[in-house]
XYZ file of C-alpha atoms in Angstrom:
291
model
C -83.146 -286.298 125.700
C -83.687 -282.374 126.227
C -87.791 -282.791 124.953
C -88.251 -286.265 127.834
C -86.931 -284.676 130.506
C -89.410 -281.324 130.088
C -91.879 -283.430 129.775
C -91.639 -285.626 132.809
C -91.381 -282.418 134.602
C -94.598 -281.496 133.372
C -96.518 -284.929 134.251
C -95.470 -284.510 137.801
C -96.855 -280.735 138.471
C -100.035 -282.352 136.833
C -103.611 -281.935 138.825
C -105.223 -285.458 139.464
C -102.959 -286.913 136.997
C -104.031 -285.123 134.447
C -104.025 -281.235 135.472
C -102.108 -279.379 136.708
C -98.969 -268.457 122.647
C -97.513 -266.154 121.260
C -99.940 -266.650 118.702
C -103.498 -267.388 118.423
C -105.342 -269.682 115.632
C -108.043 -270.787 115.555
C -108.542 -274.600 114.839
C -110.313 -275.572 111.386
C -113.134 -276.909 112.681
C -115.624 -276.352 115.966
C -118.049 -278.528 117.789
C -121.061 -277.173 119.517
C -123.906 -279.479 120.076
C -126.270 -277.091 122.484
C -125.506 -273.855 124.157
C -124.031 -273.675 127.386
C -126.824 -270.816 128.295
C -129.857 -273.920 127.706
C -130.300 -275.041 131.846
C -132.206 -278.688 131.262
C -129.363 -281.018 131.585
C -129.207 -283.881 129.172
C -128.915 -287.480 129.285
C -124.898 -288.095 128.374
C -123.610 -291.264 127.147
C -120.459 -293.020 128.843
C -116.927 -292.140 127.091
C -116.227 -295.503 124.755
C -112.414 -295.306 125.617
C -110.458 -298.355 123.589
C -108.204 -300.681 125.326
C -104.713 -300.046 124.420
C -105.462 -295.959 125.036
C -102.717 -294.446 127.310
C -103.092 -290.672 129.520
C -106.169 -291.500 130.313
C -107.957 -289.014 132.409
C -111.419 -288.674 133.921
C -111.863 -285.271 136.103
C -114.575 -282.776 137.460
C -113.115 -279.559 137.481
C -115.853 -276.848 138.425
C -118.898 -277.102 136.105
C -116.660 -279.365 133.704
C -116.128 -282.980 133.116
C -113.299 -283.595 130.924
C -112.288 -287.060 129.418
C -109.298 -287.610 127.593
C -107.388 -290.287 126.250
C -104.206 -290.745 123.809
C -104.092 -293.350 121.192
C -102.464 -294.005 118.031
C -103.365 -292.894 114.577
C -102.416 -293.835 110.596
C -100.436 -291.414 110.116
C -96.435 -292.152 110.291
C -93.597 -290.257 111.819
C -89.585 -290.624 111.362
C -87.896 -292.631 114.691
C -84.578 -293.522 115.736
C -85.181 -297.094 114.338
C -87.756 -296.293 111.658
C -90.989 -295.326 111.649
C -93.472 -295.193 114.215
C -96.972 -294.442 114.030
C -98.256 -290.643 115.600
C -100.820 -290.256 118.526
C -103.459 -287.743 119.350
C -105.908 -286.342 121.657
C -109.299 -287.206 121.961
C -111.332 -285.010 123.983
C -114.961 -284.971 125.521
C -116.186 -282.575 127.355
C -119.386 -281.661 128.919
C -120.156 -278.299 130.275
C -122.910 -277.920 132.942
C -124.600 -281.160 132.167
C -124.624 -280.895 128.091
C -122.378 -282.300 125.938
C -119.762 -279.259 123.916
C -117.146 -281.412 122.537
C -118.065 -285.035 121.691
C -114.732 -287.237 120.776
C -112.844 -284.218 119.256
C -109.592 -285.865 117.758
C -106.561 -283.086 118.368
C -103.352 -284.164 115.841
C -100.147 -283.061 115.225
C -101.494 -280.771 112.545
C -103.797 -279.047 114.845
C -100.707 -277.988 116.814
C -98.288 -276.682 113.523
C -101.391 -276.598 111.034
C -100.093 -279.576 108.507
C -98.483 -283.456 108.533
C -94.940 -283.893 107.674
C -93.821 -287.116 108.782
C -90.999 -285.426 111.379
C -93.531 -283.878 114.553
C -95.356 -286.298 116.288
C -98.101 -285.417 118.760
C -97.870 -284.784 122.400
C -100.027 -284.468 125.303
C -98.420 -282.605 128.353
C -101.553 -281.856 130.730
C -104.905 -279.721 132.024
C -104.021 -276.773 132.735
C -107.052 -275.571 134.268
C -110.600 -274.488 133.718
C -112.495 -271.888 134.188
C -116.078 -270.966 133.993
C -115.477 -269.477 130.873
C -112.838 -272.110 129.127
C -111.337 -275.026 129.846
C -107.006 -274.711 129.229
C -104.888 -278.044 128.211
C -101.536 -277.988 126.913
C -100.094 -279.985 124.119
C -97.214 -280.140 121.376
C -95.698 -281.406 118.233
C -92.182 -282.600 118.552
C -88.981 -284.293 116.123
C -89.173 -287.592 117.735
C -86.721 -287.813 120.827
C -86.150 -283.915 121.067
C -87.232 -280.627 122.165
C -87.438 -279.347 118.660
C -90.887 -278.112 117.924
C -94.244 -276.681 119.002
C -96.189 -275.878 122.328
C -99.645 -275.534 122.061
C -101.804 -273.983 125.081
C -105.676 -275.182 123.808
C -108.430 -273.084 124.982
C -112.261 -274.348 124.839
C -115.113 -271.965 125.315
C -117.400 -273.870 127.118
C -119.952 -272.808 123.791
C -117.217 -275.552 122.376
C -115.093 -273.415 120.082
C -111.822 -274.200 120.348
C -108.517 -271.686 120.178
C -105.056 -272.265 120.110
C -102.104 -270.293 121.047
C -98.410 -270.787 120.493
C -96.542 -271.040 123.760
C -92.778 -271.209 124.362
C -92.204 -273.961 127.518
C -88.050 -273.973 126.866
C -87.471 -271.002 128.917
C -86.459 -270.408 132.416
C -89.938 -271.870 134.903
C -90.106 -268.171 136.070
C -90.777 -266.970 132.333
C -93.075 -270.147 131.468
C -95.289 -269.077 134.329
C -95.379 -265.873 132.947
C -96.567 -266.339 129.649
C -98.764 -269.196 130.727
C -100.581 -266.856 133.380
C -101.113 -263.729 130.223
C -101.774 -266.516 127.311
C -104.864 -267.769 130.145
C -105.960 -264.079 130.662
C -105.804 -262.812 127.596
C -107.460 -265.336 126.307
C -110.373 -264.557 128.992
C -110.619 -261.023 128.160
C -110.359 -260.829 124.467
C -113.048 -263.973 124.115
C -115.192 -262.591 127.087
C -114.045 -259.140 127.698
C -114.560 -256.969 130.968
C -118.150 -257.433 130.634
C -117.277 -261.414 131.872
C -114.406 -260.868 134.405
C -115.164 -263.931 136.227
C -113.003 -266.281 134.109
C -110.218 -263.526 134.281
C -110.721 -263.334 138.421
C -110.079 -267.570 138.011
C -106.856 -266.913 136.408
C -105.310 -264.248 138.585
C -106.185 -266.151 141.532
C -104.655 -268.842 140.432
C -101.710 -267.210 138.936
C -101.354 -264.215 141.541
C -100.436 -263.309 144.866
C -102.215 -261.940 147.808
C -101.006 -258.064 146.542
C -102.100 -258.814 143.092
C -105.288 -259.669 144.098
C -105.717 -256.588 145.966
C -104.658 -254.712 143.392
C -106.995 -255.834 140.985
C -110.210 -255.744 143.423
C -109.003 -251.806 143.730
C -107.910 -250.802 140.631
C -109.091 -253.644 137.866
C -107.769 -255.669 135.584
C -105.836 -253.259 133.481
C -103.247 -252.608 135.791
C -101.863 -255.897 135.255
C -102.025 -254.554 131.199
C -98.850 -251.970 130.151
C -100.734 -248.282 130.251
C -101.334 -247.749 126.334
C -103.102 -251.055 125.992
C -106.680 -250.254 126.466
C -109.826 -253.245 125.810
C -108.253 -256.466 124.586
C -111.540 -257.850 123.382
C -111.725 -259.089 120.157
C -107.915 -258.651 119.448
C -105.143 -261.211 118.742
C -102.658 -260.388 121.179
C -99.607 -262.572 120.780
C -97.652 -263.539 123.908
C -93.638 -263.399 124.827
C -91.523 -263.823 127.802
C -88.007 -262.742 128.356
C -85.989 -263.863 131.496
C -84.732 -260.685 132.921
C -82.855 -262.462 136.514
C -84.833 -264.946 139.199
C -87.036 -262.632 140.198
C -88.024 -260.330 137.335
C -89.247 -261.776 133.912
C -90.653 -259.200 130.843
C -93.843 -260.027 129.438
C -94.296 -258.645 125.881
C -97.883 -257.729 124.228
C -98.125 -257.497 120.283
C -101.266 -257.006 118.653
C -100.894 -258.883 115.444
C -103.346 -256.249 113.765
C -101.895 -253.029 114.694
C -98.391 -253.997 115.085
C -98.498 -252.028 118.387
C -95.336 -253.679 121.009
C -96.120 -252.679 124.892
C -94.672 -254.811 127.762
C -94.589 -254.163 131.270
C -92.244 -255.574 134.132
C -93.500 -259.001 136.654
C -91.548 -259.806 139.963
C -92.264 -263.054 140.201
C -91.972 -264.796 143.651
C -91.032 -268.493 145.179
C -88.438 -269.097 142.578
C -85.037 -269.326 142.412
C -82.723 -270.773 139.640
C -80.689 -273.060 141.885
C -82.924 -273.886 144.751
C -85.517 -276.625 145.235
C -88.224 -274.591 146.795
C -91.748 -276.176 147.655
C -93.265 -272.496 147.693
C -95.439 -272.222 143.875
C -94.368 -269.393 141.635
C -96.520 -266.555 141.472
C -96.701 -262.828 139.998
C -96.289 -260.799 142.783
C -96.159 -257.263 141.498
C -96.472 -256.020 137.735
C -95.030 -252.320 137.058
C -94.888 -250.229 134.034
C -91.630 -250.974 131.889
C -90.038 -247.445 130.754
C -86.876 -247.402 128.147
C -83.896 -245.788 129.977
C-alpha cells in the first residue's frame, strides 16, 4: 500500500494539522466575490461544516483564514470490495477580511479534468500561503495505490484558482525541488517582478541563508537557468530529476515556445538513508552546462 504510506508521510510534516506541476490548468470555473484591493472588511458568516466531514481544518495563516473540510459525494469509484462513494474538498477562504472563495467544492475531476469511476479524490495538506496565493496539495488516485495524479492548487487571493501537475513519487530531495519552483513560478508568472513579495515568501521558506543572500544581491533570476528571461504570463511546466543526495536537476519547459533550460540545486539536510531532523533546503543553484 505504496499510495497509504506517502500519504501518512505527508499528514505528519503537516502545519497545524492541516499545513505543512509540471503543468498548469486552469480550473473551469473561478470565484471572486470582492477584490482583495477593497480595505472595508465585511461581515463573514460562520463555515456550516456537516457532521460526518473528516480533515477538518480551521487556520490563520498571514492575512488568510482557510477552512476546509472532506466529505463524500454521489459520484462512485471501483474498491477492493465494490464500490465506494468519492470525496472532495470544500474550501472557504477569506482574504484580508472579505470573503474570495465561498464553499468551493474541489473533485476528482478538478485534479485529472474528467470522472471515470477508477481515481478517487484526495486531500494531502496546506502547503503554505503567501500574500499573493494561498498553496494546498491534493490528488486523484486508483483506490489503494499510488497510481495517479498530484495536484499542487494555487489561489490568488483575487480567488482564481490554478492548478499544476506535480510528481510526489520521487526521491524527498527532488519533491522539495519541484515543490519550491512549482510555488515560485507560480508567484512570478501570476505576479511577476513587479510583486516580488510572494516570491521573497517562497524562497525564504524554501532557501537557505546563502540563497537568500544571493537573491537580496543579485535577484530572483539567478535562481532561473541564464536564457530564461521574465516568466510572467508564461506556462512554465515543472520537472525534477534525482541526480545523488545532494544534487537534484530542476527542468523549465515553456509549453508555448517549446524552449527546455534547467539549471543544477544542491540541496542540503538530506540524506537517503539517514533520519535527520535538519529540513531540506536549496542551498546553492548553478548553471547546468552539457559536457
Amino acid at each position: 500500500m505504496k499510495k497509504l504510506f506517502i500519504m501518512a508521510i505527508i499528514s505528519m510534516i503537516a502545519f497545524s494539522s492541516c499545513t505543512d506541476g509540471r503543468k498548469q490548468k486552469d480550473f473551469p470555473t473561478t470565484t471572486n466575490t470582492k477584490p482583495a484591493s477593497i480595505t472595508e472588511k465585511e461581515d463573514l458568516p460562520p463555515v456550516k461544516i456537516p457532521r460526518y466531514a473528516t480533515q477538518v481544518c480551521d487556520t490563520t495563516i498571514g492575512k488568510w483564514h482557510v477552512v476546509t473540510y472532506v466529505d463524500t459525494n454521489d459520484k462512485l469509484i471501483k474498491a477492493e470490495d465494490g464500490e465506494i462513494y468519492d470525496s472532495s474538498l470544500h474550501l472557504t477562504a477569506d482574504y484580508d477580511g472579505h470573503r474570495i472563495i465561498d464553499n468551493r467544492e474541489i473533485t476528482t475531476s478538478d485534479i485529472i479534468g474528467y470522472t471515470d469511476g477508477e481515481h478517487g479524490f484526495h486531500f494531502a495538506r496546506i502547503i503554505m500561503a503567501t500574500q499573493n496565493t494561498l498553496f494546498l496539495q491534493a490528488g486523484a488516485y486508483i483506490y489503494s495505490s499510488d497510481d495517479g495524479f498530484t495536484k499542487i492548487i494555487a489561489i490568488d487571493n483575487d480567488g482564481t484558482l490554478s492548478g499544476y501537475l506535480f510528481d510526489i513519487l520521487q526521491f524527498e530531495n527532488a519533491v522539495k525541488v519541484e515543490e519550491f519552483y512549482t510555488l515560485l513560478n507560480h508567484e512570478l508568472s501570476h505576479h511577476g517582478e513587479g510583486d516580488r513579495a510572494g516570491a521573497i515568501e517562497v524562497i525564504d521558506r524554501y532557501t537557505s541563508a546563502e540563497i537568500k543572500e544571493q537573491v537580496r544581491h543579485k535577484g530572483i533570476k539567478t535562481l532561473y537557468p541564464s536564457g530564461m528571461g521574465d516568466i510572467k504570463g508564461r506556462n512554465i511546466e515543472m520537472a525534477t530529476e534525482f541526480v545523488t543526495d545532494k544534487y537534484v536537476k530542476a527542468y523549465f519547459h515553456d509549453s508555448e515556445s517549446g524552449q527546455l533550460d534547467s539549471v543544477m540545486t544542491d540541496v542540503e539536510g538530506y540524506r537517503r538513508l539517514e533520519v535527520s531532523n535538519k529540513p531540506i533546503a536549496i542551498k546553492r543553484v548553478t548553471q547546468y552546462t552539457k559536457r
